[in-house]
Amino acid sequence: DRNSLTIREPFGSILGDVDNKSSHFYLNDTPFRRDSSEDITPLETVALHLAMKHGCKDVISLLLQKETENENFRVRSSTLYKEDTRGRTPLHIACEYSADPQIIQLLIELDSLKKTTQIDDMQGYRPMHYACENENISIEIINILCDSEEEYIKAGLAKTKKRSTHSGDTEHNRTPLFLAIKSGAPTAVIERFLQLDNFTTKGFDESAMEDLAQVVENSEAVQEGVVRILAQRRYFGIIMIDLYANILAYVSFWRASQLLHSGTITELWPSLLVFSAFLFLLREVLQILSVGGDYIGDTWSWNELLCIIFLLITAENMFDKIDHPEPELDVFLLSFTSFLLTVQIIFFLRSTFLPFAKFVGGLLEIVTKIIPFIIVSTLLLAAFIYSFWVNEGPRCTTFFGCYSWIYGSIFAFTTQDGEPAIQFLELLFGFMIVIVLLN
């Protein structure tokens, strides 16, 4: 009827419904997302969708067998390609509910076009994405999907030749590797995604990168996979060029600064800074080609761009100071460029060597956690500084001059001579410092 699908003999006996000789699947029992709490309208689905959810291998086999025996059977118009209102095929649903690997294999074998592995549903998920959301996903299923897609691409049937491993969903750009990391998939699955043809960090945020680093640290097999990726000539070449460019920029900047300070700078060292900046710019272009739009959302990409810009500005400033025995130094420009260059080198080491990654990651975590402390302390200090200033204490003749005295008072207590109101503020300030530090 309109509200249910009745499967009769011989399906009834397969399902074990011996008394009634039939089994009912109701449309409100259709394969919705298990983690969804939304009130979803029932799907317009077919028997194969429902069978995939319930995972009965015999029923699925019989449904597929009956369909393929039909003399009018056409793969593209068959239920293998039938999509529900969320755009999912039976293969999507089978992967979502971790169907038996033999069922996955059967669905792919019956698909002579080999295209179902690359069909996106309405949220941009392919079957592999659904498979990777399961914590206990079988490596056998991932291998079947990857091998089938490899065959499809090599046969020249794919229009874009974009692998599912490199495909992200429409909302968050999450790839199968991202989902596998977040769901805690077995190490063998992660290892398969670290193969050169499958590996990408597209869509990874800071948290996902930390989770991936943790997986790599805890698994020798995954570490070997990462080493294989980095050992590829292309990756190794990029890393080494970046390393040498950082060393060259750092040495050139310090040597040029020394010569600039003594008034004996030549064209050599600013030229090396310009050359380093162009190497960094080439690295950024390769990065943009690799990650696309995610480049804009990466905070450290902006630091790298700023570093390139200030290296070029500093080099130009140094060129202008050639043949000036007593040049006037732009202290802010040189200091800020030195800071950006140092931060860039630190984060290069962090992204390349695990010990640096651990240390810098811990440092960032500490800084992140004390941000509330810094904000609250600054606001409280500003309130006390204002109070001392309006009371016109002997050491607070200017508002900003109070800052120096107040910060000095934190580490070496000094008293102000004056009105009782000022002495009361000093006492209250001391209590505030104690409370903040204890907190």
Tab-separated table of C-alpha atoms in Angstrom:
chain	number	residue	atom	x	y	z
A	1	ASP	CA	0.000	0.000	0.000
A	2	ARG	CA	1.075	3.683	0.084
A	3	ASN	CA	2.556	3.472	3.584
A	4	SER	CA	4.396	0.164	3.454
A	5	LEU	CA	6.262	-2.209	1.208
A	6	THR	CA	5.316	-5.892	1.532
A	7	ILE	CA	7.863	-8.553	0.591
A	8	ARG	CA	6.235	-11.976	0.184
A	9	GLU	CA	7.509	-15.474	-0.521
A	10	PRO	CA	10.278	-16.374	-1.066
A	11	PHE	CA	11.489	-13.319	0.907
A	12	GLY	CA	9.424	-14.171	3.962
A	13	SER	CA	11.206	-17.443	4.581
A	14	ILE	CA	14.572	-15.782	4.134
A	15	LEU	CA	13.745	-13.231	6.789
A	16	GLY	CA	12.534	-15.947	9.117
A	17	ASP	CA	8.887	-14.760	9.117
A	18	VAL	CA	7.577	-18.311	8.831
A	19	ASP	CA	4.104	-17.746	10.320
A	20	ASN	CA	2.961	-14.798	8.237
A	21	LYS	CA	5.008	-15.712	5.148
A	22	SER	CA	5.669	-12.016	4.583
A	23	SER	CA	7.683	-9.161	5.990
A	24	HIS	CA	6.790	-5.481	6.017
A	25	PHE	CA	9.134	-2.512	5.650
A	26	TYR	CA	7.389	0.738	6.513
A	27	LEU	CA	8.424	3.958	4.818
A	28	ASN	CA	8.954	5.579	8.193
A	29	ASP	CA	11.609	2.893	8.721
A	30	THR	CA	13.637	4.187	5.802
A	31	PRO	CA	17.399	4.635	6.079
A	32	PHE	CA	17.729	8.061	7.596
A	33	ARG	CA	20.978	9.277	9.114
A	34	ARG	CA	21.387	7.605	12.463
A	35	ASP	CA	22.816	10.708	14.137
A	36	SER	CA	20.097	13.064	12.911
A	37	SER	CA	17.667	14.467	15.434
A	38	GLU	CA	15.692	16.448	12.847
A	39	ASP	CA	12.117	15.650	11.898
A	40	ILE	CA	12.683	14.419	8.338
A	41	THR	CA	9.974	13.696	5.788
A	42	PRO	CA	9.892	9.991	4.813
A	43	LEU	CA	11.934	9.217	1.709
A	44	GLU	CA	10.633	8.019	-1.628
A	45	THR	CA	12.701	4.885	-1.679
A	46	VAL	CA	12.797	1.388	-3.158
A	47	ALA	CA	13.151	-2.056	-1.648
A	48	LEU	CA	16.910	-2.144	-2.242
A	49	HIS	CA	17.426	1.006	-0.140
A	50	LEU	CA	15.568	-0.587	2.746
A	51	ALA	CA	17.371	-3.888	2.390
A	52	MET	CA	20.721	-2.093	2.576
A	53	LYS	CA	19.749	-0.506	5.861
A	54	HIS	CA	18.697	-3.815	7.420
A	55	GLY	CA	21.740	-5.588	5.991
A	56	CYS	CA	20.178	-8.944	5.077
A	57	LYS	CA	22.624	-10.336	2.538
A	58	ASP	CA	20.237	-12.995	1.204
A	59	VAL	CA	17.440	-10.488	0.563
A	60	ILE	CA	19.821	-8.057	-1.138
A	61	SER	CA	21.293	-10.798	-3.318
A	62	LEU	CA	17.847	-11.993	-4.349
A	63	LEU	CA	16.621	-8.464	-5.132
A	64	LEU	CA	19.651	-7.827	-7.314
A	65	GLN	CA	19.412	-11.233	-8.950
A	66	LYS	CA	15.751	-10.768	-9.881
A	67	GLU	CA	16.462	-7.345	-11.344
A	68	THR	CA	19.429	-8.428	-13.441
A	69	GLU	CA	17.467	-11.397	-14.799
A	70	ASN	CA	14.934	-8.990	-16.292
A	71	GLU	CA	15.379	-8.878	-20.070
A	72	ASN	CA	14.841	-5.097	-20.033
A	73	PHE	CA	17.588	-4.554	-17.455
A	74	ARG	CA	19.620	-1.396	-18.023
A	75	VAL	CA	22.282	-0.492	-15.473
A	76	ARG	CA	21.780	3.262	-15.616
A	77	SER	CA	18.020	2.976	-15.047
A	78	SER	CA	18.260	0.186	-12.477
A	79	THR	CA	17.860	0.501	-8.720
A	80	LEU	CA	21.666	0.562	-8.439
A	81	TYR	CA	21.402	4.198	-9.544
A	82	LYS	CA	18.090	4.937	-7.864
A	83	GLU	CA	18.507	7.944	-5.553
A	84	ASP	CA	16.342	8.807	-2.574
A	85	THR	CA	15.319	12.394	-1.828
A	86	ARG	CA	18.718	13.024	-0.253
A	87	GLY	CA	20.509	11.852	-3.346
A	88	ARG	CA	21.783	8.564	-1.890
A	89	THR	CA	22.125	5.400	-3.940
A	90	PRO	CA	22.002	1.904	-2.431
A	91	LEU	CA	25.822	1.971	-2.325
A	92	HIS	CA	25.738	5.138	-0.193
A	93	ILE	CA	23.365	3.488	2.263
A	94	ALA	CA	25.288	0.211	2.333
A	95	CYS	CA	28.468	2.107	3.244
A	96	GLU	CA	26.650	4.222	5.824
A	97	TYR	CA	25.386	1.160	7.667
A	98	SER	CA	28.626	-0.854	7.279
A	99	ALA	CA	27.071	-3.583	5.160
A	100	ASP	CA	28.924	-6.829	4.628
A	101	PRO	CA	31.927	-6.326	2.296
A	102	GLN	CA	30.470	-9.003	0.000
A	103	ILE	CA	27.371	-6.810	-0.473
A	104	ILE	CA	29.540	-3.808	-1.342
A	105	GLN	CA	31.492	-5.963	-3.784
A	106	LEU	CA	28.294	-7.279	-5.362
A	107	LEU	CA	26.858	-3.783	-5.855
A	108	ILE	CA	30.043	-2.660	-7.597
A	109	GLU	CA	30.328	-5.802	-9.745
A	110	LEU	CA	26.762	-5.409	-11.006
A	111	ASP	CA	27.474	-1.787	-11.913
A	112	SER	CA	29.118	-2.249	-15.306
A	113	LEU	CA	29.535	1.543	-15.606
A	114	LYS	CA	31.525	1.630	-12.337
A	115	LYS	CA	30.136	5.094	-11.656
A	116	THR	CA	28.272	4.685	-8.363
A	117	THR	CA	31.471	5.174	-6.335
A	118	GLN	CA	31.686	8.749	-7.665
A	119	ILE	CA	28.073	9.856	-7.252
A	120	ASP	CA	27.616	12.784	-4.834
A	121	ASP	CA	24.502	13.006	-2.712
A	122	MET	CA	22.912	16.347	-1.814
A	123	GLN	CA	25.504	17.178	0.830
A	124	GLY	CA	28.410	16.242	-1.424
A	125	TYR	CA	29.043	12.869	0.218
A	126	ARG	CA	30.194	9.898	-1.832
A	127	PRO	CA	29.878	6.301	-0.589
A	128	MET	CA	33.426	6.464	0.789
A	129	HIS	CA	32.531	9.455	2.992
A	130	TYR	CA	29.707	7.493	4.619
A	131	ALA	CA	31.988	4.500	5.139
A	132	CYS	CA	34.598	6.645	6.896
A	133	GLU	CA	32.089	8.021	9.396
A	134	ASN	CA	31.888	4.561	11.008
A	135	GLU	CA	34.364	3.927	13.802
A	136	ASN	CA	34.526	0.201	13.044
A	137	ILE	CA	34.690	0.491	9.263
A	138	SER	CA	36.295	-2.526	7.609
A	139	ILE	CA	39.503	-1.940	5.673
A	140	GLU	CA	38.113	-4.452	3.204
A	141	ILE	CA	35.276	-2.030	2.308
A	142	ILE	CA	37.712	0.862	1.846
A	143	ASN	CA	39.936	-1.314	-0.351
A	144	ILE	CA	36.963	-2.360	-2.486
A	145	LEU	CA	35.880	1.261	-2.984
A	146	CYS	CA	39.404	2.530	-3.701
A	147	ASP	CA	40.232	-0.315	-6.097
A	148	SER	CA	36.950	0.090	-7.970
A	149	GLU	CA	37.505	3.821	-8.345
A	150	GLU	CA	41.070	3.205	-9.501
A	151	GLU	CA	39.749	0.872	-12.196
A	152	TYR	CA	37.125	3.448	-13.194
A	153	ILE	CA	39.726	6.224	-13.532
A	154	LYS	CA	42.297	4.119	-15.387
A	155	ALA	CA	39.647	3.003	-17.858
A	156	GLY	CA	39.178	6.660	-18.805
A	157	LEU	CA	35.502	6.643	-17.806
A	158	ALA	CA	35.767	9.437	-15.236
A	159	LYS	CA	35.170	12.946	-16.562
A	160	THR	CA	37.117	14.793	-13.871
A	161	LYS	CA	39.252	11.890	-12.552
A	162	LYS	CA	38.785	13.355	-9.071
A	163	ARG	CA	39.112	10.617	-6.509
A	164	SER	CA	36.672	10.328	-3.636
A	165	THR	CA	39.663	10.622	-1.293
A	166	HIS	CA	40.204	14.164	-2.639
A	167	SER	CA	36.532	15.124	-2.618
A	168	GLY	CA	35.046	17.173	0.222
A	169	ASP	CA	31.428	17.716	1.183
A	170	THR	CA	29.671	20.894	0.085
A	171	GLU	CA	29.351	22.462	3.546
A	172	HIS	CA	32.646	21.847	5.350
A	173	ASN	CA	34.881	20.377	2.586
A	174	ARG	CA	35.502	17.265	4.700
A	175	THR	CA	37.396	14.484	2.929
A	176	PRO	CA	37.281	10.744	3.776
A	177	LEU	CA	40.634	11.046	5.594
A	178	PHE	CA	39.239	13.874	7.747
A	179	LEU	CA	36.145	11.825	8.607
A	180	ALA	CA	38.208	8.699	9.322
A	181	ILE	CA	40.473	10.652	11.695
A	182	LYS	CA	37.510	12.175	13.535
A	183	SER	CA	35.596	8.885	13.830
A	184	GLY	CA	38.625	6.955	15.104
A	185	ALA	CA	38.755	4.548	12.153
A	186	PRO	CA	41.226	1.631	12.269
A	187	THR	CA	44.887	2.345	11.523
A	188	ALA	CA	44.759	0.258	8.337
A	189	VAL	CA	42.147	2.652	6.914
A	190	ILE	CA	44.308	5.693	7.725
A	191	GLU	CA	47.298	3.946	6.169
A	192	ARG	CA	45.381	3.392	2.911
A	193	PHE	CA	44.480	7.085	2.750
A	194	LEU	CA	48.122	8.036	3.279
A	195	GLN	CA	49.097	6.410	0.002
A	196	LEU	CA	50.362	8.997	-2.450
A	197	ASP	CA	47.351	8.848	-4.812
A	198	ASN	CA	44.871	9.179	-1.924
A	199	PHE	CA	46.594	11.563	0.469
A	200	THR	CA	45.361	15.125	0.967
A	201	THR	CA	44.908	17.433	3.938
A	202	LYS	CA	42.198	19.388	2.149
A	203	GLY	CA	39.564	20.616	4.611
A	204	PHE	CA	41.731	19.931	7.683
A	205	ASP	CA	41.535	22.453	10.501
A	206	GLU	CA	43.998	22.838	13.385
A	207	SER	CA	42.168	20.258	15.499
A	208	ALA	CA	42.126	17.674	12.705
A	209	MET	CA	45.845	18.189	12.054
A	210	GLU	CA	46.559	17.558	15.738
A	211	ASP	CA	44.440	14.380	15.641
A	212	LEU	CA	46.300	13.200	12.540
A	213	ALA	CA	49.646	13.913	14.229
A	214	GLN	CA	48.500	11.853	17.226
A	215	VAL	CA	47.552	8.928	14.966
A	216	VAL	CA	50.935	9.138	13.223
A	217	GLU	CA	52.766	9.250	16.550
A	218	ASN	CA	50.999	6.145	17.873
A	219	SER	CA	51.335	3.937	14.783
A	220	GLU	CA	54.561	2.748	13.182
A	221	ALA	CA	52.645	1.605	10.101
A	222	VAL	CA	51.202	5.087	9.572
A	223	GLN	CA	54.623	6.630	10.206
A	224	GLU	CA	56.015	4.508	7.382
A	225	GLY	CA	53.210	5.784	5.150
A	226	VAL	CA	54.071	9.400	5.976
A	227	VAL	CA	57.756	8.721	5.309
A	228	ARG	CA	56.852	7.229	1.907
A	229	ILE	CA	54.936	10.414	1.049
A	230	LEU	CA	57.728	12.713	2.195
A	231	ALA	CA	60.331	10.563	0.421
A	232	GLN	CA	58.733	11.278	-2.941
A	233	ARG	CA	61.074	13.524	-4.886
A	234	ARG	CA	58.485	16.279	-5.350
A	235	TYR	CA	57.634	16.586	-1.645
A	236	PHE	CA	61.217	16.198	-0.511
A	237	GLY	CA	62.371	18.843	-3.000
A	238	ILE	CA	59.796	21.362	-1.803
A	239	ILE	CA	60.723	20.783	1.849
A	240	MET	CA	64.448	21.180	1.159
A	241	ILE	CA	63.944	24.357	-0.924
A	242	ASP	CA	61.831	25.819	1.888
A	243	LEU	CA	64.514	24.895	4.447
A	244	TYR	CA	67.347	26.491	2.460
A	245	ALA	CA	65.240	29.587	1.722
A	246	ASN	CA	64.567	30.079	5.454
A	247	ILE	CA	68.244	29.665	6.330
A	248	LEU	CA	69.294	32.047	3.553
A	249	ALA	CA	66.714	34.670	4.565
A	250	TYR	CA	67.638	34.485	8.255
A	251	VAL	CA	71.415	34.699	7.711
A	252	SER	CA	71.066	37.439	5.079
A	253	PHE	CA	68.753	39.503	7.279
A	254	TRP	CA	71.086	39.401	10.288
A	255	ARG	CA	74.228	40.088	8.251
A	256	ALA	CA	72.543	42.925	6.349
A	257	SER	CA	71.322	44.442	9.639
A	258	GLN	CA	74.856	44.400	11.072
A	259	LEU	CA	76.305	46.078	7.980
A	260	LEU	CA	73.412	48.566	7.883
A	261	HIS	CA	74.084	49.535	11.487
A	262	SER	CA	77.774	50.140	10.743
A	263	GLY	CA	77.032	52.011	7.495
A	264	THR	CA	78.933	49.526	5.285
A	265	ILE	CA	76.051	47.645	3.663
A	266	THR	CA	76.441	46.473	0.037
A	267	GLU	CA	73.975	45.277	-2.608
A	268	LEU	CA	74.736	41.588	-1.952
A	269	TRP	CA	72.751	41.027	1.229
A	270	PRO	CA	69.552	42.904	0.289
A	271	SER	CA	69.646	41.026	-3.039
A	272	LEU	CA	69.730	37.722	-1.173
A	273	LEU	CA	66.715	38.865	0.853
A	274	VAL	CA	64.819	39.580	-2.380
A	275	PHE	CA	65.806	36.156	-3.758
A	276	SER	CA	64.570	34.457	-0.537
A	277	ALA	CA	61.287	36.377	-0.735
A	278	PHE	CA	60.700	35.113	-4.289
A	279	LEU	CA	61.357	31.529	-3.162
A	280	PHE	CA	58.795	32.006	-0.395
A	281	LEU	CA	56.362	33.446	-2.944
A	282	LEU	CA	56.808	30.348	-5.132
A	283	ARG	CA	56.021	28.198	-2.085
A	284	GLU	CA	52.801	30.135	-1.505
A	285	VAL	CA	51.734	29.666	-5.139
A	286	LEU	CA	52.259	25.895	-4.822
A	287	GLN	CA	50.295	25.954	-1.576
A	288	ILE	CA	47.374	27.742	-3.220
A	289	LEU	CA	47.366	25.224	-6.088
A	290	SER	CA	47.368	22.405	-3.536
A	291	VAL	CA	44.623	23.511	-1.112
A	292	GLY	CA	42.645	26.035	-3.152
A	293	GLY	CA	40.245	28.222	-1.178
A	294	ASP	CA	41.332	26.717	2.175
A	295	TYR	CA	44.496	28.807	1.844
A	296	ILE	CA	42.585	31.971	2.749
A	297	GLY	CA	41.248	30.463	5.983
A	298	ASP	CA	44.707	29.393	7.204
A	299	THR	CA	46.017	31.914	9.752
A	300	TRP	CA	49.650	30.999	9.156
A	301	SER	CA	49.317	31.658	5.432
A	302	TRP	CA	48.767	35.317	6.273
A	303	ASN	CA	51.894	35.336	8.434
A	304	GLU	CA	53.886	33.927	5.518
A	305	LEU	CA	52.486	36.550	3.131
A	306	LEU	CA	53.266	39.336	5.607
A	307	CYS	CA	56.793	37.984	5.968
A	308	ILE	CA	57.297	38.096	2.179
A	309	ILE	CA	55.941	41.662	1.958
A	310	PHE	CA	58.104	42.965	4.813
A	311	LEU	CA	61.217	41.193	3.500
A	312	LEU	CA	60.785	43.048	0.195
A	313	ILE	CA	60.110	46.379	1.974
A	314	THR	CA	63.161	45.843	4.227
A	315	ALA	CA	65.340	44.972	1.240
A	316	GLU	CA	64.222	48.153	-0.527
A	317	ASN	CA	64.980	50.178	2.600
A	318	MET	CA	68.470	48.631	2.757
A	319	PHE	CA	69.124	49.393	-0.914
A	320	ASP	CA	68.319	53.042	-0.172
A	321	LYS	CA	70.867	53.118	2.678
A	322	ILE	CA	73.812	51.948	0.527
A	323	ASP	CA	76.725	54.464	0.549
A	324	HIS	CA	75.304	56.203	3.641
A	325	PRO	CA	78.024	56.101	6.326
A	326	GLU	CA	75.563	56.970	9.131
A	327	PRO	CA	72.143	55.762	7.963
A	328	GLU	CA	69.026	56.388	10.010
A	329	LEU	CA	67.587	53.004	10.953
A	330	ASP	CA	63.883	52.222	10.669
A	331	VAL	CA	63.696	50.427	14.011
A	332	PHE	CA	60.052	49.371	13.714
A	333	LEU	CA	60.498	47.939	10.205
A	334	LEU	CA	63.588	45.930	11.121
A	335	SER	CA	62.111	44.657	14.410
A	336	PHE	CA	58.789	43.615	12.876
A	337	THR	CA	60.481	41.875	9.931
A	338	SER	CA	62.748	39.998	12.353
A	339	PHE	CA	59.683	38.883	14.338
A	340	LEU	CA	57.799	37.648	11.235
A	341	LEU	CA	60.848	35.796	9.918
A	342	THR	CA	61.422	34.106	13.277
A	343	VAL	CA	57.776	33.004	13.541
A	344	GLN	CA	57.908	31.620	9.982
A	345	ILE	CA	61.011	29.539	10.751
A	346	ILE	CA	59.443	28.218	13.954
A	347	PHE	CA	56.336	27.070	12.115
A	348	PHE	CA	58.380	25.528	9.322
A	349	LEU	CA	60.197	23.442	11.930
A	350	ARG	CA	56.867	22.637	13.556
A	351	SER	CA	55.373	21.326	10.298
A	352	THR	CA	58.486	19.278	9.427
A	353	PHE	CA	59.889	17.754	12.625
A	354	LEU	CA	57.773	15.979	15.259
A	355	PRO	CA	59.707	17.223	18.364
A	356	PHE	CA	59.193	20.830	17.226
A	357	ALA	CA	55.532	20.073	16.510
A	358	LYS	CA	55.042	18.850	20.089
A	359	PHE	CA	56.799	21.845	21.637
A	360	VAL	CA	55.146	24.527	19.491
A	361	GLY	CA	51.751	22.818	19.847
A	362	GLY	CA	52.126	22.880	23.629
A	363	LEU	CA	53.207	26.530	23.563
A	364	LEU	CA	50.162	27.487	21.451
A	365	GLU	CA	47.878	25.585	23.829
A	366	ILE	CA	49.323	27.480	26.805
A	367	VAL	CA	48.903	30.838	25.064
A	368	THR	CA	45.330	29.953	24.072
A	369	LYS	CA	44.409	29.003	27.626
A	370	ILE	CA	45.877	32.168	29.219
A	371	ILE	CA	44.138	34.568	26.810
A	372	PRO	CA	41.223	35.071	29.286
A	373	PHE	CA	43.789	35.705	32.049
A	374	ILE	CA	45.580	38.308	29.885
A	375	ILE	CA	42.360	40.094	28.907
A	376	VAL	CA	40.959	40.254	32.459
A	377	SER	CA	44.312	41.300	33.921
A	378	THR	CA	44.723	44.054	31.311
A	379	LEU	CA	41.239	45.412	32.019
A	380	LEU	CA	41.851	45.413	35.787
A	381	LEU	CA	45.240	47.095	35.316
A	382	ALA	CA	43.652	49.721	33.078
A	383	ALA	CA	41.094	50.486	35.797
A	384	PHE	CA	43.823	50.949	38.453
A	385	ILE	CA	46.034	52.952	36.096
A	386	TYR	CA	43.155	55.303	35.414
A	387	SER	CA	42.492	55.685	39.151
A	388	PHE	CA	46.141	56.522	39.898
A	389	TRP	CA	46.250	58.922	36.962
A	390	VAL	CA	43.156	60.914	37.949
A	391	ASN	CA	44.533	61.110	41.513
A	392	GLU	CA	47.701	62.658	40.036
A	393	GLY	CA	50.208	60.524	41.871
A	394	PRO	CA	53.887	61.674	41.768
A	395	ARG	CA	54.822	58.875	39.352
A	396	CYS	CA	51.635	59.076	37.275
A	397	THR	CA	51.925	62.453	35.577
A	398	THR	CA	50.753	60.925	32.272
A	399	PHE	CA	48.334	58.085	31.579
A	400	PHE	CA	50.873	55.991	29.670
A	401	GLY	CA	53.585	56.808	32.179
A	402	CYS	CA	51.444	55.009	34.771
A	403	TYR	CA	51.711	51.803	32.769
A	404	SER	CA	55.472	51.627	33.291
A	405	TRP	CA	55.183	52.306	37.006
A	406	ILE	CA	52.274	49.863	37.518
A	407	TYR	CA	53.996	46.994	35.685
A	408	GLY	CA	57.176	47.696	37.643
A	409	SER	CA	55.181	47.575	40.870
A	410	ILE	CA	54.034	44.042	40.081
A	411	PHE	CA	57.589	42.656	40.285
A	412	ALA	CA	59.326	45.193	42.556
A	413	PHE	CA	56.838	46.846	44.877
A	414	THR	CA	57.282	50.615	45.046
A	415	THR	CA	55.061	52.981	47.006
A	416	GLN	CA	53.780	56.397	46.118
A	417	ASP	CA	53.969	59.256	48.554
A	418	GLY	CA	50.775	61.202	48.683
A	419	GLU	CA	47.159	61.218	49.655
A	420	PRO	CA	45.486	58.389	51.639
A	421	ALA	CA	43.317	57.703	48.588
A	422	ILE	CA	46.452	56.760	46.607
A	423	GLN	CA	47.740	54.556	49.439
A	424	PHE	CA	44.367	52.810	49.559
A	425	LEU	CA	44.571	52.199	45.786
A	426	GLU	CA	48.035	50.640	46.271
A	427	LEU	CA	46.682	48.292	48.933
A	428	LEU	CA	43.683	47.338	46.789
A	429	PHE	CA	45.972	46.819	43.789
A	430	GLY	CA	48.132	44.431	45.819
A	431	PHE	CA	45.085	42.355	46.786
A	432	MET	CA	43.996	42.256	43.138
A	433	ILE	CA	47.400	40.983	42.004
A	434	VAL	CA	47.351	38.216	44.627
A	435	ILE	CA	43.841	37.091	43.618
A	436	VAL	CA	44.661	37.082	39.887
A	437	LEU	CA	47.891	35.137	40.357
A	438	LEU	CA	46.235	32.611	42.674
A	439	ASN	CA	43.500	32.132	40.080
